[in-house]
Short mmCIF file of C-alpha atoms in Angstrom, two decimals:
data_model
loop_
_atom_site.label_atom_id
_atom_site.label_comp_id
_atom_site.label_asym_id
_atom_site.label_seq_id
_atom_site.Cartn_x
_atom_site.Cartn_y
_atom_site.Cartn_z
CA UNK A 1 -19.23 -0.89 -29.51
CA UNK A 2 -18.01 -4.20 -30.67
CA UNK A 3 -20.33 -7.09 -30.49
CA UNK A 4 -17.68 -8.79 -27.84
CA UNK A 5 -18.40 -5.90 -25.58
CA UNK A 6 -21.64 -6.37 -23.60
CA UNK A 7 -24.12 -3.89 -21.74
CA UNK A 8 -23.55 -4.96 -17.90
CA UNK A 9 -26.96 -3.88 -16.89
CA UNK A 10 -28.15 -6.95 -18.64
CA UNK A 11 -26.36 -9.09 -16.32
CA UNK A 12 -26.91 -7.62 -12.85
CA UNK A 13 -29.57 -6.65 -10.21
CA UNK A 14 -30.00 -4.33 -7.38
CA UNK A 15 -30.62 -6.21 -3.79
CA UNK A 16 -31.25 -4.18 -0.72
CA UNK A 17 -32.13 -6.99 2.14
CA UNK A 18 -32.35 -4.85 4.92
CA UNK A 19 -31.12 -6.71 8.59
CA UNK A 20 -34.27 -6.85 9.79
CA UNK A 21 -33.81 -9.72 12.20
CA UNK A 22 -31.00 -7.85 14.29
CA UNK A 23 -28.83 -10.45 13.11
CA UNK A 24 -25.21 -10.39 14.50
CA UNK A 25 -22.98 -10.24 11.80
CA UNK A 26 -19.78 -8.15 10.53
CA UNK A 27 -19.91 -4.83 9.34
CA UNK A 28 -18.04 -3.73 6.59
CA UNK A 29 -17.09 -1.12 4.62
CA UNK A 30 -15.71 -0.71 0.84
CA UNK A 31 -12.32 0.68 0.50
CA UNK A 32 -10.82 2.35 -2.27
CA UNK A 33 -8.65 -0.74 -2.94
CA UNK A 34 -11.95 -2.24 -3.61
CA UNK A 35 -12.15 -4.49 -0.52
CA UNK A 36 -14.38 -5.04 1.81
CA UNK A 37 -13.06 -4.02 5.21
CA UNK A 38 -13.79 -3.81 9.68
CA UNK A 39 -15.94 -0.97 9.19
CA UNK A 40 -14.73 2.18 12.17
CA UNK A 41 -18.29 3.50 12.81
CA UNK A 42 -19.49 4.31 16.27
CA UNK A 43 -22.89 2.50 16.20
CA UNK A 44 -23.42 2.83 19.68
CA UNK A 45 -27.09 3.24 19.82
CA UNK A 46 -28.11 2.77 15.56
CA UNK A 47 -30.86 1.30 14.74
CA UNK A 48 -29.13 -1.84 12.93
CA UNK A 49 -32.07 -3.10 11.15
CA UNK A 50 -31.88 -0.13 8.46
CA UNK A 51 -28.39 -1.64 7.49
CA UNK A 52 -27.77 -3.53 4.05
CA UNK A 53 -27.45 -7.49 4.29
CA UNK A 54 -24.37 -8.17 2.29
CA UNK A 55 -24.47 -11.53 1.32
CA UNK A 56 -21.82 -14.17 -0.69
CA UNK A 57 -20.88 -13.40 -4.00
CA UNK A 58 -22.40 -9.92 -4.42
CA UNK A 59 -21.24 -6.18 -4.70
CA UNK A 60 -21.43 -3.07 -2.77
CA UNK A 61 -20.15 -0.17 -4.15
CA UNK A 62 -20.15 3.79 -3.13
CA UNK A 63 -21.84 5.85 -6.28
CA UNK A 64 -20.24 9.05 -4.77
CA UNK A 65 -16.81 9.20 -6.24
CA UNK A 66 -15.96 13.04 -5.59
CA UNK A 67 -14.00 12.42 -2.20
CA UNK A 68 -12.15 9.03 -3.68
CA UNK A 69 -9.39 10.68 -5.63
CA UNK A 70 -9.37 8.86 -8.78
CA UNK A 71 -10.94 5.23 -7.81
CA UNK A 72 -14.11 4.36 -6.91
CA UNK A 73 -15.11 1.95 -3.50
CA UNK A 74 -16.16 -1.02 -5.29
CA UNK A 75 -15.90 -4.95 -3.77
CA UNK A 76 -17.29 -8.44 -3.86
CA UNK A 77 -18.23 -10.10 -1.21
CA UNK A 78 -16.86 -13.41 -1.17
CA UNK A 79 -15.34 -14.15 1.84
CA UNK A 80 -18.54 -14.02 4.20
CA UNK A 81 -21.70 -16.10 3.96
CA UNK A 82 -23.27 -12.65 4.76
CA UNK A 83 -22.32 -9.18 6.62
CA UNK A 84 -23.72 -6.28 6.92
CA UNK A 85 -22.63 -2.31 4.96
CA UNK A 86 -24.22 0.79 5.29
CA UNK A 87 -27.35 2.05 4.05
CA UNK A 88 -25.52 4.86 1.85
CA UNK A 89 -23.84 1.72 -0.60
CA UNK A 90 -25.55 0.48 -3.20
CA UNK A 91 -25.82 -3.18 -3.78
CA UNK A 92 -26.29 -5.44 -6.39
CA UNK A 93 -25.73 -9.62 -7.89
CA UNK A 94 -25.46 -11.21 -10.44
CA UNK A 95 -28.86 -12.40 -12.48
CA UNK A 96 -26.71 -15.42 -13.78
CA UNK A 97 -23.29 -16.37 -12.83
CA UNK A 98 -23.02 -19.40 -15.33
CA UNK A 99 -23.08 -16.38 -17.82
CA UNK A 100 -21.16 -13.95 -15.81
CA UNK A 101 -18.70 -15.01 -12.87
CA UNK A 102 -18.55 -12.48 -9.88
CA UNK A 103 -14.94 -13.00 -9.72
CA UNK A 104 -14.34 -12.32 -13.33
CA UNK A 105 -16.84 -9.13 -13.22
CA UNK A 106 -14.21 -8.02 -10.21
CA UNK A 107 -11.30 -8.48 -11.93
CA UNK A 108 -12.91 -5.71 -14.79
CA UNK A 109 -13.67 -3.54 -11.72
CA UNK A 110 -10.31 -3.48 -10.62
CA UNK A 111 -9.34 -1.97 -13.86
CA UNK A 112 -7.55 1.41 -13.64
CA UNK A 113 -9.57 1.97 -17.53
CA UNK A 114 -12.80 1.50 -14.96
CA UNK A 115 -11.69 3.68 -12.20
CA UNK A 116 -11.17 6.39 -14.98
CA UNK A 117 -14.55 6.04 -17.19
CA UNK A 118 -16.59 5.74 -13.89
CA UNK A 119 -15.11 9.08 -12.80
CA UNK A 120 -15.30 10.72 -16.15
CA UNK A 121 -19.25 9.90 -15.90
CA UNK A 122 -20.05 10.89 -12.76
CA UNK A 123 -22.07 13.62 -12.06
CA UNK A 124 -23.40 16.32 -9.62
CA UNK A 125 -22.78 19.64 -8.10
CA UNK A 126 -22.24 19.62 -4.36
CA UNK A 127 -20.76 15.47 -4.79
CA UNK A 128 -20.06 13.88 -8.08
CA UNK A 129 -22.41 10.43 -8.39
CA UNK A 130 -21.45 7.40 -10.60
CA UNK A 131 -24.93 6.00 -10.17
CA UNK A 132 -26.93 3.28 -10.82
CA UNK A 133 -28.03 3.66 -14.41
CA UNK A 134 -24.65 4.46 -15.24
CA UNK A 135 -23.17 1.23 -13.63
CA UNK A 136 -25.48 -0.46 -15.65
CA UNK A 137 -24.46 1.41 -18.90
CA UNK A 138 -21.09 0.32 -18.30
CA UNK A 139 -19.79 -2.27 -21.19
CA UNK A 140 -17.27 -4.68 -20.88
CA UNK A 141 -16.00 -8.29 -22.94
CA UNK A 142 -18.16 -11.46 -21.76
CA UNK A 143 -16.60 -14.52 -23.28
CA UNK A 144 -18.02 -18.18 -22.05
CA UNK A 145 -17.70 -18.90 -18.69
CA UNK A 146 -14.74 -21.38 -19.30
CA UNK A 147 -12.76 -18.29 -20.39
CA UNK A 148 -13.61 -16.25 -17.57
CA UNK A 149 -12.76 -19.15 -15.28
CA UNK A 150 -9.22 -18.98 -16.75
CA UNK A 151 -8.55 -16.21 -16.27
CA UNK A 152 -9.53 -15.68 -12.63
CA UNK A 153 -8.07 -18.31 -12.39
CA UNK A 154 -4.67 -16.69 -13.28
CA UNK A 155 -5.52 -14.13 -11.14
CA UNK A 156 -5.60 -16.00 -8.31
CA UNK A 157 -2.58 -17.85 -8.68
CA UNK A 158 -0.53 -14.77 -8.91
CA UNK A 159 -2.66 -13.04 -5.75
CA UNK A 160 -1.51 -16.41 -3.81
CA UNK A 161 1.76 -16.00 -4.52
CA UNK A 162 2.17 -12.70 -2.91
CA UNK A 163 -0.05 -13.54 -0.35
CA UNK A 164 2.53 -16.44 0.17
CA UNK A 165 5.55 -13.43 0.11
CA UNK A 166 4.03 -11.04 1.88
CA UNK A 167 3.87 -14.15 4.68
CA UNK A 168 7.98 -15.07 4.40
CA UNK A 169 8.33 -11.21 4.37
CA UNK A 170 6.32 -10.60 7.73
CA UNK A 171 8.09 -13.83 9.43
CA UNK A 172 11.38 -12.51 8.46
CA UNK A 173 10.73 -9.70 9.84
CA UNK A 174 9.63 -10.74 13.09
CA UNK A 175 12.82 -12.81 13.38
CA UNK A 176 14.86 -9.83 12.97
CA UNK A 177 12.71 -7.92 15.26
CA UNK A 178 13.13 -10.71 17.86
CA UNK A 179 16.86 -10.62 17.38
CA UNK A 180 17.32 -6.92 17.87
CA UNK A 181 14.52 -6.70 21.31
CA UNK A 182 16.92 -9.97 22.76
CA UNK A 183 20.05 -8.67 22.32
CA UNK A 184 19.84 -5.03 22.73
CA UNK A 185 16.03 -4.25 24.38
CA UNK A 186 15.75 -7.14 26.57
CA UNK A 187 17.12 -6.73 30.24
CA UNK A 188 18.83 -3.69 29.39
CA UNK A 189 19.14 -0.63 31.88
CA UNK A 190 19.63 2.48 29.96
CA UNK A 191 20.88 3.37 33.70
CA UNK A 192 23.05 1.06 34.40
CA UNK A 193 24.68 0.13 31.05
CA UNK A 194 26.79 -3.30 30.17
CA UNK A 195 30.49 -2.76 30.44
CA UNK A 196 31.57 -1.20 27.33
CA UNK A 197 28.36 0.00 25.86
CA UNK A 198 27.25 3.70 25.97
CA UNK A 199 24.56 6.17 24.39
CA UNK A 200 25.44 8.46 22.04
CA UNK A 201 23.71 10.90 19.75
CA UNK A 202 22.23 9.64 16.54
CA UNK A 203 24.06 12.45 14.48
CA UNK A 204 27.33 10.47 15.71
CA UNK A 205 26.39 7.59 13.57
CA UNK A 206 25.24 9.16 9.88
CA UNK A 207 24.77 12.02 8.71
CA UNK A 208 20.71 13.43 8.21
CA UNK A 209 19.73 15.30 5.34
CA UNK A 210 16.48 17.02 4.32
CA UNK A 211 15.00 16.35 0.82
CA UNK A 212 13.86 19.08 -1.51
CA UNK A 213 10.26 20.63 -2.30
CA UNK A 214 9.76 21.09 -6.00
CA UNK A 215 10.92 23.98 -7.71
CA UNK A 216 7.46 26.17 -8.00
CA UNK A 217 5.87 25.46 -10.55
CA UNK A 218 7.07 22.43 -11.35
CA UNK A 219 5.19 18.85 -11.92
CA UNK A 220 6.14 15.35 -11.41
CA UNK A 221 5.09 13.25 -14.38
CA UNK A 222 3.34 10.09 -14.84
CA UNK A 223 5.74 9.21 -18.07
CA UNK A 224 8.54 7.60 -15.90
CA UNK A 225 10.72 9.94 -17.91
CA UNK A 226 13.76 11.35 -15.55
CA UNK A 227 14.22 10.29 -12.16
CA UNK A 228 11.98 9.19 -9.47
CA UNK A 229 10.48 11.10 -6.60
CA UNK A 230 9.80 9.52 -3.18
CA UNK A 231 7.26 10.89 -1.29
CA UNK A 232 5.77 10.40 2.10
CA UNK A 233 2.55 8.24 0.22
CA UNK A 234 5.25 5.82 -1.55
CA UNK A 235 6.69 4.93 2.39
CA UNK A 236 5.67 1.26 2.73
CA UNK A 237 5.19 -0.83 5.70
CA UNK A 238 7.89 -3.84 5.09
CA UNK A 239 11.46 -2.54 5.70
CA UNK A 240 12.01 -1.45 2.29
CA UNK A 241 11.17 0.91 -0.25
CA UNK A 242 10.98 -0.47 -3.72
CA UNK A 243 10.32 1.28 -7.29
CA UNK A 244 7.09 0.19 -8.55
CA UNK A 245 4.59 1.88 -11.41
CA UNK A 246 2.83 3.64 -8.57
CA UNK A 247 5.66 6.20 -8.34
CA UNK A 248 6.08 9.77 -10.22
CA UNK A 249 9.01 11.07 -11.89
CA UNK A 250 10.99 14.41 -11.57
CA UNK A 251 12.46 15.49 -15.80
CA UNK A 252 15.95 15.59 -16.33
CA UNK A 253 15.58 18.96 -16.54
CA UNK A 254 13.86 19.61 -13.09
CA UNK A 255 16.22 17.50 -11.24
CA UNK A 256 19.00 18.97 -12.36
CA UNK A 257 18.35 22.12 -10.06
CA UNK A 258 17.18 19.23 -7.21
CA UNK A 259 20.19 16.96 -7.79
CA UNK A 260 22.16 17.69 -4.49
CA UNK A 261 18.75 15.68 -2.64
CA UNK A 262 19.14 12.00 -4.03
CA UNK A 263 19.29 8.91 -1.98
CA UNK A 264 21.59 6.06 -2.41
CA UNK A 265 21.15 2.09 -1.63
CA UNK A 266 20.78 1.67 1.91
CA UNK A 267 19.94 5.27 3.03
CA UNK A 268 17.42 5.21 5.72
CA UNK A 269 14.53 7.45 5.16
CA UNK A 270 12.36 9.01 8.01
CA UNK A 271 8.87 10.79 7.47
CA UNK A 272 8.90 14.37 9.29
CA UNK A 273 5.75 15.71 8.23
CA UNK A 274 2.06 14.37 7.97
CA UNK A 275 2.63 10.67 9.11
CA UNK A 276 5.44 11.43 11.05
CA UNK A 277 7.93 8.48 12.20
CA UNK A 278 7.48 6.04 9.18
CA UNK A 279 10.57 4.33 8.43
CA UNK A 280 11.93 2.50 5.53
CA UNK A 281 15.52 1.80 3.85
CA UNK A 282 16.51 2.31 0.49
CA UNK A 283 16.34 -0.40 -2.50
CA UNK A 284 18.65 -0.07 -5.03
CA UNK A 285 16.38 -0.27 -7.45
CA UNK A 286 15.92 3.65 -6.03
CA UNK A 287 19.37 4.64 -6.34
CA UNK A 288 19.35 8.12 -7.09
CA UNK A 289 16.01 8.68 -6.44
CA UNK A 290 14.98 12.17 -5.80
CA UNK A 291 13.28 12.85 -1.89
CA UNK A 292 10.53 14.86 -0.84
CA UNK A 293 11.11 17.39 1.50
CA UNK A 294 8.74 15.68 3.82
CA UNK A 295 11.41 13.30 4.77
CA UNK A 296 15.17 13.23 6.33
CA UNK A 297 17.36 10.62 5.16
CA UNK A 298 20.15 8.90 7.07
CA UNK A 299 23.29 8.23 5.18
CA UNK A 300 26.88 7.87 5.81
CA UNK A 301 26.78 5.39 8.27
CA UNK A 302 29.86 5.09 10.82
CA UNK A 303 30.14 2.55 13.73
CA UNK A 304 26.75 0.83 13.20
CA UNK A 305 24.99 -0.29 10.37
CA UNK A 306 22.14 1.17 8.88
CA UNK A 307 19.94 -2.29 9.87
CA UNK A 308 20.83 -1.34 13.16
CA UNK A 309 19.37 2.14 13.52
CA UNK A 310 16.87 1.03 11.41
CA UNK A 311 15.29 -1.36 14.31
CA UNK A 312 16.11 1.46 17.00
CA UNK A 313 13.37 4.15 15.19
CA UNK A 314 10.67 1.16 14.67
CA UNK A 315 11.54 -0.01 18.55
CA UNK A 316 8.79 0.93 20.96
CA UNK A 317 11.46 3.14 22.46
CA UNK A 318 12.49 4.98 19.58
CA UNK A 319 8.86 5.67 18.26
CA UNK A 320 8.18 6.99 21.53
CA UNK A 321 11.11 9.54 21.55
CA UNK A 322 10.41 10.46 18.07
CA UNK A 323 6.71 11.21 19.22
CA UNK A 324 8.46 13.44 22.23
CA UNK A 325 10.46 15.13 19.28
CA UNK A 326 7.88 15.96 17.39
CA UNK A 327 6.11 19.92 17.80
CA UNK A 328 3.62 21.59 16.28
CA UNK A 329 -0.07 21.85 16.91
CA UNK A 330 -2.08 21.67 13.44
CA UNK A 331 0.69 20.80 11.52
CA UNK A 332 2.76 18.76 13.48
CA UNK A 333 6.72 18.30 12.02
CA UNK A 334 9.92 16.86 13.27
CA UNK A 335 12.91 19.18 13.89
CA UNK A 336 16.53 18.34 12.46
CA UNK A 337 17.77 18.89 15.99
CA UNK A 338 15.18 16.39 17.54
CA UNK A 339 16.60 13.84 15.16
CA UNK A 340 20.09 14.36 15.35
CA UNK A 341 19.91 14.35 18.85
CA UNK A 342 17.72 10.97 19.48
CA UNK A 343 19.59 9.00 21.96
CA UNK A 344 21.11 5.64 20.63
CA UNK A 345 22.80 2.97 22.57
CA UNK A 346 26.12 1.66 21.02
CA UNK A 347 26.89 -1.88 22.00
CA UNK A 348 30.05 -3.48 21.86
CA UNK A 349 31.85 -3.96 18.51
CA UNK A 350 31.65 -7.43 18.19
CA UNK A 351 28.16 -7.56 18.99
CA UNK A 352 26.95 -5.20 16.40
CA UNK A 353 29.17 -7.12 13.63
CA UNK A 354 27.65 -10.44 14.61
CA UNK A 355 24.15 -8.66 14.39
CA UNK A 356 24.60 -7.45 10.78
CA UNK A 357 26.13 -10.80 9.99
CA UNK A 358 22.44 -12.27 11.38
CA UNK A 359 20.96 -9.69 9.44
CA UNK A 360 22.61 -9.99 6.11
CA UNK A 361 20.53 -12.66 4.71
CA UNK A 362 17.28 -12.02 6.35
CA UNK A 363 17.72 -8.50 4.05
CA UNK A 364 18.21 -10.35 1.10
CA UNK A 365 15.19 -12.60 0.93
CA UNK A 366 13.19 -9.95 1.97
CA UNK A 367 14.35 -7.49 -0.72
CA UNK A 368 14.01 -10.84 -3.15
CA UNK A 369 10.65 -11.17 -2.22
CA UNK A 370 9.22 -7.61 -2.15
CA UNK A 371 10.62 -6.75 -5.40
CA UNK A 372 9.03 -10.13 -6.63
CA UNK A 373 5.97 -8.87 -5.51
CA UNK A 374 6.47 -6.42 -7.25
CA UNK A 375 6.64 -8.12 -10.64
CA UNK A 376 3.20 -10.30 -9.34
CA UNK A 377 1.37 -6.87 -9.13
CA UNK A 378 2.97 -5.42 -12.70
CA UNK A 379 1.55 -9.53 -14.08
CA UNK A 380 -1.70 -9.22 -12.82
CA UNK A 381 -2.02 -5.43 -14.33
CA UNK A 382 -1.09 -7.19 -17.81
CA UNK A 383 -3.77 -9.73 -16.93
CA UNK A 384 -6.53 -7.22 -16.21
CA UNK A 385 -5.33 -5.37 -19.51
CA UNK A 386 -5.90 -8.56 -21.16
CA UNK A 387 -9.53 -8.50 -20.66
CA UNK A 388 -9.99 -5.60 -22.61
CA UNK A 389 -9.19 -8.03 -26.10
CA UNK A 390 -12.52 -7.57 -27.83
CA UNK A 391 -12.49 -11.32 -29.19
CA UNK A 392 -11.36 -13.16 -25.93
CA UNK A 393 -12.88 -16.51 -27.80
CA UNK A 394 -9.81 -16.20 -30.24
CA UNK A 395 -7.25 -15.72 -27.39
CA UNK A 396 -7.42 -19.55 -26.18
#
């Protein structure tokens, strides 16, 4: 090990302040996206005082990593004077953070490199524990405090800018939400119809086609090599779907025999399986992409645009008839027939143009913005790479 590289445990302490005083405060627990977050337990009737006090710039982390996939629940506190996490998290500070700053100590936790050595050393039979003493084992580059400053510092300025985009995005999208319940939602009686409008089928608008499974045997790959492969985990909240690292890839060779099930720019695509009724359109930057079979995809579009329909499937109404739709007990899926046969309402012409006229450039700064965010997320993996520099002092 490089003398740049330091032993943590040198630099941190377990706490374990119990909240003895009953106090009323938040409790939280660690997600794998190494947050703290409204913890979901039922403590009706728990004996509260057994709880961890959580307070301001120190850690909780879970040490058993066998159920977290390939990251570990680690997060700082730094949001709240003080809250509360349960007794089964392990907690620690910093001995001196004019040596070592808790943001910059986060920042190396939020390394995938971390998330893979803290898996590769856990141990156990029944679970798989990264404990304690291994925590403390861990090594990792402490340059002078000015240093470490910076580069949270970077951090944080590229963390604020997609906060700032993810806060244009969600307006956005509320305005075109707003738009669509006004003028089509909005003191409309599916009964009693305006002149001129009517309900048709939603097979009379695109066609919908089913992805493809694949072939047995077959892998995706992590390389990025061939084409990419949607699945129902790369869905996203905002409107559209974007490529990002996050995604696998299906080889040239394997999509070949899947090549019929590819999705173009603007393609809606519907979950049907799992987390059924997620919605989102296609990017371009996913042209081509290959889909999972785990999804239906609307193309084709006649009459109405696809910003149209879209709006209609994430409407109150149309989630509820897709929920009507859907069958299945355990496994719960969504028929082809059930989709091509949700009822749509088609306005008059010149409404829907001067709706996708409304909507044009609301889609464009959002697609702007979410692939910028994009970029922020790839900058701040390059910055959390660039901790890893064993001489940081000569990288001023």
């Amino acid at each position: 090990m490089t003398s740049s590289y330091k032993r943590l445990g040198d630099y941190i302490r377990e706490v374990n302040f119990r909240n003895a005083n009953l106090q009323d405060i938040p409790l939280m627990g660690v997600s794998i996206k190494k947050e703290l977050m409204p913890s979901i337990a039922n403590i009706v009737g728990t004996d509260m005082s057994t709880y961890k006090l959580l307070k301001k710039n120190q850690f909780a982390y879970g040490p058993v990593t066998s159920r977290n996939g390939d990251k570990i629940s680690i997060a700082l506190s730094n949001k709240y004077d003080s809250c509360l996490v349960s007794q089964a998290y392990s907690t620690f500070e910093i001995i001196n953070s004019n040596e070592l700053i808790p943001e910059y100590l986060m920042m190396w936790f939020k390394r995938t490199e971390f998330d893979r050595y803290a898996r590769f050393m856990s141990h156990g039979s029944a679970r798989e524990i990264f404990s304690w003493q291994e925590l403390c084992e861990t090594f990792l580059p402490v340059p002078s405090p000015e240093k470490q400053q910076q580069l949270v510092n970077e951090y944080h300025t590229l963390q604020k800018r997609i906060d700032l985009n993810n806060q244009l995005i969600a307006k956005l999208e509320e305005t075109a939400q707003t738009i669509y319940k006004q003028w089509f939602v909005e003191g409309i009686d599916l009964e009693n119809l305006p002149e001129g409008w009517e309900i048709k089928k939603l097979i009379d608008f695109c066609d919908i086609k089913g992805g493809k499974r694949l072939p047995k045997g077959e892998e995706l790959n992590d390389l990025k090599k061939g084409n990419p492969y949607i699945k129902v985990a790369d869905m996203t909240k905002s409107k559209f779907v974007v490529l990002n690292k996050s995604f696998q890839f299906v080889s040239d060779e394997i999509q070949k025999s899947i090549s019929r099930y590819i999705v173009q720019k603007n393609d809606i695509i519907i979950s049907i399986v799992g987390t059924i009724g997620l919605v989102n359109i296609i990017d371009s930057s996913l042209e081509k992409a290959n889909l999972t079979e785990n999804c239906y995809r609307l193309t084709n579009f006649k009459i109405v645009h696809s910003d149209y329909l879209y709006y209609y499937l994430i409407s109150p109404l149309g989630r509820q008839e897709i929920e009507l739709r859907t069958v299945g007990g355990v496994q719960a899926k969504l028929p082809m027939y059930n989709v091509q046969s949700l009822p749509i309402i088609l306005p008059k012409k010149e409404i829907l143009v001067k709706f996708e006229s409304c909507l044009n450039p609301i889609n464009e700064l959002q697609n702007t913005l979410t692939r910028e965010n994009h970029k922020l997320e790839e900058l701040k993996e390059l910055l959390l790479g660039k901790m890893a520099v064993a001489d940081l002092e000569k990288n001023n």
